[in-house]
PDB file of C-alpha atoms in Angstrom:
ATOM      1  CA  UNK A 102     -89.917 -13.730  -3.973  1.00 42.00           C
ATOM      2  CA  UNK A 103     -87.572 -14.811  -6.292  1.00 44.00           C
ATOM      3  CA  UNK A 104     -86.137 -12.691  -9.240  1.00 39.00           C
ATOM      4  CA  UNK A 105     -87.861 -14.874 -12.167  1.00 37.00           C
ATOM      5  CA  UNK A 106     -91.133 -15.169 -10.464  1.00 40.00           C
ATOM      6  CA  UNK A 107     -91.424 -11.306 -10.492  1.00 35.00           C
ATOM      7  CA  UNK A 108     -90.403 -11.051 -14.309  1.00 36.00           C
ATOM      8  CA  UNK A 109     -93.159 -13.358 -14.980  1.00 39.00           C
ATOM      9  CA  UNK A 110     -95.293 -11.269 -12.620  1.00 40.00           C
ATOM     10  CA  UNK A 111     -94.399  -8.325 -14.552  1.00 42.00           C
ATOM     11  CA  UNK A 112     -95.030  -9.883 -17.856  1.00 38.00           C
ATOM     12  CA  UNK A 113     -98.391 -11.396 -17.511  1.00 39.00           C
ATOM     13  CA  UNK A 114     -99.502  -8.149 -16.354  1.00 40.00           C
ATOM     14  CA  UNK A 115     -98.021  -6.077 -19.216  1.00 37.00           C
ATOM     15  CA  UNK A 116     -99.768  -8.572 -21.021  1.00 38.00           C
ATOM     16  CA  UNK A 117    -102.749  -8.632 -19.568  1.00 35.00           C
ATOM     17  CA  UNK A 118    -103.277  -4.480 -19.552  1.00 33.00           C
ATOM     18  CA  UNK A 119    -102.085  -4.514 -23.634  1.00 34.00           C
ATOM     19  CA  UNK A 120    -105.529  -6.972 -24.175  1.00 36.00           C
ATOM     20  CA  UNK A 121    -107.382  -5.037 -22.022  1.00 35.00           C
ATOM     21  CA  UNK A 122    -106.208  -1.793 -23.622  1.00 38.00           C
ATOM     22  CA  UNK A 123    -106.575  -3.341 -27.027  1.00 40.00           C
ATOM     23  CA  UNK A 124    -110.792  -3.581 -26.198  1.00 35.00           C
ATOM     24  CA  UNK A 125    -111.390  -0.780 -23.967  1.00 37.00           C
ATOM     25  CA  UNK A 126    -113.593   1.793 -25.649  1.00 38.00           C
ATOM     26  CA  UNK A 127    -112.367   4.912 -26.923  1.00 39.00           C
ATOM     27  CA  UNK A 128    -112.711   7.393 -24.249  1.00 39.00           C
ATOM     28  CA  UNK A 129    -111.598  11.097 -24.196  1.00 39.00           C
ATOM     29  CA  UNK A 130    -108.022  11.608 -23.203  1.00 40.00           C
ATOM     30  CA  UNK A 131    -107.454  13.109 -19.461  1.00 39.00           C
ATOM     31  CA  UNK A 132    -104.797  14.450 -17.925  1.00 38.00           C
ATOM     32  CA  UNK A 133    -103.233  12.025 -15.004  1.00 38.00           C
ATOM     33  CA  UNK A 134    -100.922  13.366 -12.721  1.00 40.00           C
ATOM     34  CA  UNK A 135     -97.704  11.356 -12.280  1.00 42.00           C
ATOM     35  CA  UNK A 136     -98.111   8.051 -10.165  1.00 46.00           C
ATOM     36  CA  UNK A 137     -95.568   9.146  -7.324  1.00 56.00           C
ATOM     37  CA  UNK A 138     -92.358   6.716  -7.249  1.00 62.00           C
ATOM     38  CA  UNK A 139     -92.398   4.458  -4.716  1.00 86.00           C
ATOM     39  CA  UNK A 140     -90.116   4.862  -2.032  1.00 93.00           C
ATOM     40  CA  UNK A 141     -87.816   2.176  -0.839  1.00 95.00           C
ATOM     41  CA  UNK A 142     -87.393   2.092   3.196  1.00 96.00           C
ATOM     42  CA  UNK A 143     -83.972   1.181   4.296  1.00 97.00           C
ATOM     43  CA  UNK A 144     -83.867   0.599   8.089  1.00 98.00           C
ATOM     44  CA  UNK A 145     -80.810   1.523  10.219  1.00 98.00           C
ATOM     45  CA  UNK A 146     -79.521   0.220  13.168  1.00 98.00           C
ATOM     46  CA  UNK A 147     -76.868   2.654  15.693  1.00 98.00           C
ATOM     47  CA  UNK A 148     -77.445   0.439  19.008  1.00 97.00           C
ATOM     48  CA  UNK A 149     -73.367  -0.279  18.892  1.00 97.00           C
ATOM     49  CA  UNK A 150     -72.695   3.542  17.987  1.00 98.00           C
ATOM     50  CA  UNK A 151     -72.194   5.091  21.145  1.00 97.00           C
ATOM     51  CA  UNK A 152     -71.517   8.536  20.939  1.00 97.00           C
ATOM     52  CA  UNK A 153     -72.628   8.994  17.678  1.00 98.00           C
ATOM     53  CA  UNK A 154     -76.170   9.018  17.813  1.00 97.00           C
ATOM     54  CA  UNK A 155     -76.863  12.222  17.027  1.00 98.00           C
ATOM     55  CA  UNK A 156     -74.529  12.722  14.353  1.00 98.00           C
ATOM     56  CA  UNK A 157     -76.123   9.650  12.933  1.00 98.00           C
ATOM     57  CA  UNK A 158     -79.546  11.072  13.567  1.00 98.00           C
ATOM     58  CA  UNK A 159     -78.543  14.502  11.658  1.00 98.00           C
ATOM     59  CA  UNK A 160     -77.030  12.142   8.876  1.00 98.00           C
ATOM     60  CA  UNK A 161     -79.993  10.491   8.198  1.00 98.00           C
ATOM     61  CA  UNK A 162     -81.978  13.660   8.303  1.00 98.00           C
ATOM     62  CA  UNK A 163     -79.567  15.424   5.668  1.00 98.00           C
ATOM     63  CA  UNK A 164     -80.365  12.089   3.695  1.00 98.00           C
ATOM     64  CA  UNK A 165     -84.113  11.935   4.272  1.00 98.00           C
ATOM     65  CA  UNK A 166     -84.269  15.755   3.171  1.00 98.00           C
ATOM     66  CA  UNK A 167     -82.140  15.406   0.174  1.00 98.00           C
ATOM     67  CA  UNK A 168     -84.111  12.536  -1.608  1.00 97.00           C
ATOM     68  CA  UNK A 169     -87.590  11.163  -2.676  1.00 96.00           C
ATOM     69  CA  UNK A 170     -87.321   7.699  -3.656  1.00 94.00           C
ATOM     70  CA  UNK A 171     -85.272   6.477  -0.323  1.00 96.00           C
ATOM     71  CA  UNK A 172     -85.923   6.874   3.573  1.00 97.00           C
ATOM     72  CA  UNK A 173     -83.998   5.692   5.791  1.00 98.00           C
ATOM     73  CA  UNK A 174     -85.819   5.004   9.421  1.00 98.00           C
ATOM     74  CA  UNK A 175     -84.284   3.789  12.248  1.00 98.00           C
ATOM     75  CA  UNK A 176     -84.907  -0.400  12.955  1.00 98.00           C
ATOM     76  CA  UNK A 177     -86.914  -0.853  15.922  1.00 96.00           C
ATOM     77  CA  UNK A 178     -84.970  -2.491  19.361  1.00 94.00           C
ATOM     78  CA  UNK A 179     -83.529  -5.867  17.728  1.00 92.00           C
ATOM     79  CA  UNK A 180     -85.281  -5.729  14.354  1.00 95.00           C
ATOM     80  CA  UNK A 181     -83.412  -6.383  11.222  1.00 96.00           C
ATOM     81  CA  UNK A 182     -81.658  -3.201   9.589  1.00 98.00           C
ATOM     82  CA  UNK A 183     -79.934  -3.038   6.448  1.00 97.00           C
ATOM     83  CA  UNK A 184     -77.552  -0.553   7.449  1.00 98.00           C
ATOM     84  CA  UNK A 185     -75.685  -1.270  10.564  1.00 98.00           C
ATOM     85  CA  UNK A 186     -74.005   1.472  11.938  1.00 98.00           C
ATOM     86  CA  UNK A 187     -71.321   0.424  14.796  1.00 98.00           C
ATOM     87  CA  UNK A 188     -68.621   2.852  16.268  1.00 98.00           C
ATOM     88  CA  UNK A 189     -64.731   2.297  15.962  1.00 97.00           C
ATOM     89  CA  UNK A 190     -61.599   3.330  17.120  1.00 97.00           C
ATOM     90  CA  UNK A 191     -59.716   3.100  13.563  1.00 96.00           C
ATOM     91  CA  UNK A 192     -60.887   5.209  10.192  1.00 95.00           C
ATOM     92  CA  UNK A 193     -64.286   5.364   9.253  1.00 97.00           C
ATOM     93  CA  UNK A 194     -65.886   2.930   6.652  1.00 96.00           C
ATOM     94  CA  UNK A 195     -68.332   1.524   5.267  1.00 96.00           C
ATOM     95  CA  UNK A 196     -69.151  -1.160   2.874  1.00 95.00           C
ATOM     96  CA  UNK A 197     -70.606   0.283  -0.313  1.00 95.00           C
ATOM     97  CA  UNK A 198     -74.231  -0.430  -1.888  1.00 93.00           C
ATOM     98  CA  UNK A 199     -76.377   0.373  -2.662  1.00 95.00           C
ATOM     99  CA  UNK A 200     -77.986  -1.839   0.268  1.00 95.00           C
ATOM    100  CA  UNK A 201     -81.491  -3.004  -1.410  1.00 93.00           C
ATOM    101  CA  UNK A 202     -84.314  -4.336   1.736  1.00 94.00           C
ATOM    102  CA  UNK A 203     -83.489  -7.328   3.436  1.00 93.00           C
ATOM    103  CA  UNK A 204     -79.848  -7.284   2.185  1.00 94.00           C
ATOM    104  CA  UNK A 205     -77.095  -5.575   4.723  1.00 95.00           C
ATOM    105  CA  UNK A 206     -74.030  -3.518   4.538  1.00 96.00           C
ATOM    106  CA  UNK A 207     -72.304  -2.424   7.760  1.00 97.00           C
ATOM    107  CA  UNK A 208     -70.982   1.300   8.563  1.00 98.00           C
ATOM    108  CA  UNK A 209     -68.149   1.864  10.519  1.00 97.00           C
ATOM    109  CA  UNK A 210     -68.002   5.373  12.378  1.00 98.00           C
ATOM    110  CA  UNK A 211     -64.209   5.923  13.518  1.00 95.00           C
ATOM    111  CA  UNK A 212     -63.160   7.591  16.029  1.00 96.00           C
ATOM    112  CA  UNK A 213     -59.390   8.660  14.824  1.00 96.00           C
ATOM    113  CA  UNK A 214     -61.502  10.949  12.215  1.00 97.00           C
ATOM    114  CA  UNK A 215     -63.206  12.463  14.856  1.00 97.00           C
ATOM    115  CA  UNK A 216     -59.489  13.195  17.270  1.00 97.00           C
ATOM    116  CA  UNK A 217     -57.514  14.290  14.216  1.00 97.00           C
ATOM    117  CA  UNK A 218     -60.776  17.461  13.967  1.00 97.00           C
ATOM    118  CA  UNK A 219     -63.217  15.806  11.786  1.00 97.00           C
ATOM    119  CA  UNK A 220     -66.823  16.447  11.831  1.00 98.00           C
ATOM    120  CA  UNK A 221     -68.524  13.899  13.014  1.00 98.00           C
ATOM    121  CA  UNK A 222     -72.031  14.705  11.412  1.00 98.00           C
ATOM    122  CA  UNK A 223     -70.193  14.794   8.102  1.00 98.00           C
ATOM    123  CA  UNK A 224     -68.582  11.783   8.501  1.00 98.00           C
ATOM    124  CA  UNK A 225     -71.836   9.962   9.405  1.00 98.00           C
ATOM    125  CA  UNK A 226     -73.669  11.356   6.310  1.00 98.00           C
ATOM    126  CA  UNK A 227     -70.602  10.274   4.193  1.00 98.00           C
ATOM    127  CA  UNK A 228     -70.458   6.734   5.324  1.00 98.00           C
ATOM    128  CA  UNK A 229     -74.691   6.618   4.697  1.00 98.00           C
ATOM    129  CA  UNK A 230     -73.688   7.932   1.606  1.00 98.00           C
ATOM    130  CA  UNK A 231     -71.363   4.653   0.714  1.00 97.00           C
ATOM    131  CA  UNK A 232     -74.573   2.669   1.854  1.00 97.00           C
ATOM    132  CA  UNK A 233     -76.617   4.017  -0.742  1.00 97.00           C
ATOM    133  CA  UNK A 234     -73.911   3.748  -3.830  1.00 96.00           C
ATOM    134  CA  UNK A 235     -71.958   6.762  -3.869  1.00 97.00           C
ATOM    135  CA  UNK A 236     -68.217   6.512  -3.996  1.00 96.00           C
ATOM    136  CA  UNK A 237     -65.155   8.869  -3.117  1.00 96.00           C
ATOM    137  CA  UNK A 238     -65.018  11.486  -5.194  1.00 95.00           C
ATOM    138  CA  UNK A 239     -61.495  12.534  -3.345  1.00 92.00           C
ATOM    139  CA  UNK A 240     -60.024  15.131  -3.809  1.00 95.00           C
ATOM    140  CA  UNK A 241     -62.798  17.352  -3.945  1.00 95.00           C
ATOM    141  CA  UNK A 242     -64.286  20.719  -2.110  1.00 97.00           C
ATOM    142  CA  UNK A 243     -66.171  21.044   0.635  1.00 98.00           C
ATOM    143  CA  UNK A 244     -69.214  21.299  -0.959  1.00 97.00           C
ATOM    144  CA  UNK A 245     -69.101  17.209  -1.990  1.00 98.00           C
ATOM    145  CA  UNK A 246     -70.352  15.295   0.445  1.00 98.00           C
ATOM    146  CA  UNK A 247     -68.502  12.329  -0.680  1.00 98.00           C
ATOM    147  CA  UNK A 248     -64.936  14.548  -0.986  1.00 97.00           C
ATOM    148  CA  UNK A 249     -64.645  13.032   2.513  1.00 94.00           C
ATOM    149  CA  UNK A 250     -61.241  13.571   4.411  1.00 94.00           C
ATOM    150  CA  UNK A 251     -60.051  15.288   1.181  1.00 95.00           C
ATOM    151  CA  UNK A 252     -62.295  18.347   2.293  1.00 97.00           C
ATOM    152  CA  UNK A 253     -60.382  18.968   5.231  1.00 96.00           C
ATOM    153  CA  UNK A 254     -61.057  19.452   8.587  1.00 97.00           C
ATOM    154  CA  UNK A 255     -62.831  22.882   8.623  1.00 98.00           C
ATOM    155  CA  UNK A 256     -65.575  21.678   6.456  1.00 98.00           C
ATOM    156  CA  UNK A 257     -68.454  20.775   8.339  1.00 98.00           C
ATOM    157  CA  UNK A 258     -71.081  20.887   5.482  1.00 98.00           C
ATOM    158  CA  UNK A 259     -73.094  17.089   5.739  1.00 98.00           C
ATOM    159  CA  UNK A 260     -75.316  18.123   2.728  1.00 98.00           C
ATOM    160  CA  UNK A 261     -74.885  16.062  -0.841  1.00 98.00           C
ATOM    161  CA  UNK A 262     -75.048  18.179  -3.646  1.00 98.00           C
ATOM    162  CA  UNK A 263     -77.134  17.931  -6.869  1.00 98.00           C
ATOM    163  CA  UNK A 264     -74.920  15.426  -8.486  1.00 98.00           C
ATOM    164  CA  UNK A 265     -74.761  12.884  -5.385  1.00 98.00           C
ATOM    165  CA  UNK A 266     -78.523  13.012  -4.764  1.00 98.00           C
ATOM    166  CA  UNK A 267     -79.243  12.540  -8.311  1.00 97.00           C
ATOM    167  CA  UNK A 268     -77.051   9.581  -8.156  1.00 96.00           C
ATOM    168  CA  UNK A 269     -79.126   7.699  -5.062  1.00 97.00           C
ATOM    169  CA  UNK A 270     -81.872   8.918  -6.696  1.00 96.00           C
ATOM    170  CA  UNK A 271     -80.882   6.835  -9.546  1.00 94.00           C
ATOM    171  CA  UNK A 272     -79.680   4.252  -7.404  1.00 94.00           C
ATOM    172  CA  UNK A 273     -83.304   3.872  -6.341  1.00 94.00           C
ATOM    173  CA  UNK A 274     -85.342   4.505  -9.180  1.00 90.00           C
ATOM    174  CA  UNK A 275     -87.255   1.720  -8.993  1.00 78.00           C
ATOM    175  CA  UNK A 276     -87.777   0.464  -6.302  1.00 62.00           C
ATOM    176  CA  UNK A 277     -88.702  -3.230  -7.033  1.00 51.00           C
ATOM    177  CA  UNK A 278     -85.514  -3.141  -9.609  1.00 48.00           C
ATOM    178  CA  UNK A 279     -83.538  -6.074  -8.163  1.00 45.00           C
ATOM    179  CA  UNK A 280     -79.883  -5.002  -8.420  1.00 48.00           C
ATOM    180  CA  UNK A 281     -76.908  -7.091  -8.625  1.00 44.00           C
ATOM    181  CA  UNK A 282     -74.006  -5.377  -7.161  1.00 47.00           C
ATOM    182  CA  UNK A 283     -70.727  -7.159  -7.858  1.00 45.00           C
ATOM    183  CA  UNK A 284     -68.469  -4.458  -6.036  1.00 50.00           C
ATOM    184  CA  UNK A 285     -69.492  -5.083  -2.442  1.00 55.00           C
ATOM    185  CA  UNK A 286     -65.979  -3.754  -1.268  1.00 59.00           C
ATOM    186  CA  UNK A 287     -65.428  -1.651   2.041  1.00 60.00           C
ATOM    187  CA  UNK A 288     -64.009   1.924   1.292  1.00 51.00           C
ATOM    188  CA  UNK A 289     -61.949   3.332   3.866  1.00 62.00           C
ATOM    189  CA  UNK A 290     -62.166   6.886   4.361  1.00 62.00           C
ATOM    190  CA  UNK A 291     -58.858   7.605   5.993  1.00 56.00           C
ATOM    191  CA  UNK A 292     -56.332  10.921   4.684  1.00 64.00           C
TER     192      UNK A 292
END
């Protein structure tokens, strides 16, 4: 559904509940608990990652365990994804997002990271981590997912901390939100 049709959507409901509101009867005030956000579902497909699967599969889980308002599931067997994961011989990368449903950025798993000592579960959960909006924050400790290479070799940690979850948490705040990214660039996550 177009963008416009769902801002008219939107506004002839807020509409609608301010008259309703306006002659509803007074009624004692009651506590609601918070409506929980809805979560957006971004599906992923690995069938061209050989070798990486469960790297991927402990990427996504770091991911899945991190944040509220995003899951990422794999696609079934030749189903659309909007994260396509494919394994390389050159530097990982990945094209950055955030990647909104039915729109598609393309993660490239490298396998020179991997030969010159990198972890490959931390470079998996890095390059989902370019999917959903985050850039390099190189150089930077261990303890930044999104340090990358800059981390160095004997950091295996595939966890984002508070600041990059908060930020795909933002990223996904609401999930009907239509985004327009303009910076659709690939980063390249080579020394």
């Amino acid at each position: 559904m177009p963008l416009v049709t769902w801002i008219k959507a939107g506004t002839s409901a807020t509409a609608l509940v301010l008259a309703m509101a306006g002659t509803a009867s007074a009624a004692p005030a009651t506590a609601q608990p918070d409506a929980q956000a809805a979560v957006v579902t971004l599906r992923y497909d690995d069938s061209r990652a050989a070798g990486w699967e469960a790297a991927i599969a402990a990427g996504v889980a770091s991911w899945n365990a991190s944040v509220t308002n995003v899951k990422l599931v794999e696609a079934a067997p030749g189903g659309a994804a909007e994260i396509v994961i494919v394994a390389t011989s050159g530097w990982p990368q990945a094209t950055l997002g955030p990647v909104r449903p039915g729109r598609q950025v393309r993660v490239e798993l490298g396998s020179q990271a991997v030969n010159d000592g990198y972890n490959k579960t931390r470079i998996a959960a890095h390059e989902l981590g370019h999917s959903l909006g985050l850039r390099d924050t190189k150089p930077g400790p261990c303890s930044q997912l999104m340090s990358g290479s800059s981390a160095g070799t004997a950091c295996t940690s595939a966890v984002p901390n508070a600041t990059e979850r908060s930020r795909v948490q933002s990223n996904y705040a609401n999930a009907l939100a239509a985004s327009v990214v303009t910076d659709r660039r690939t980063l390249v996550d080579a020394p």
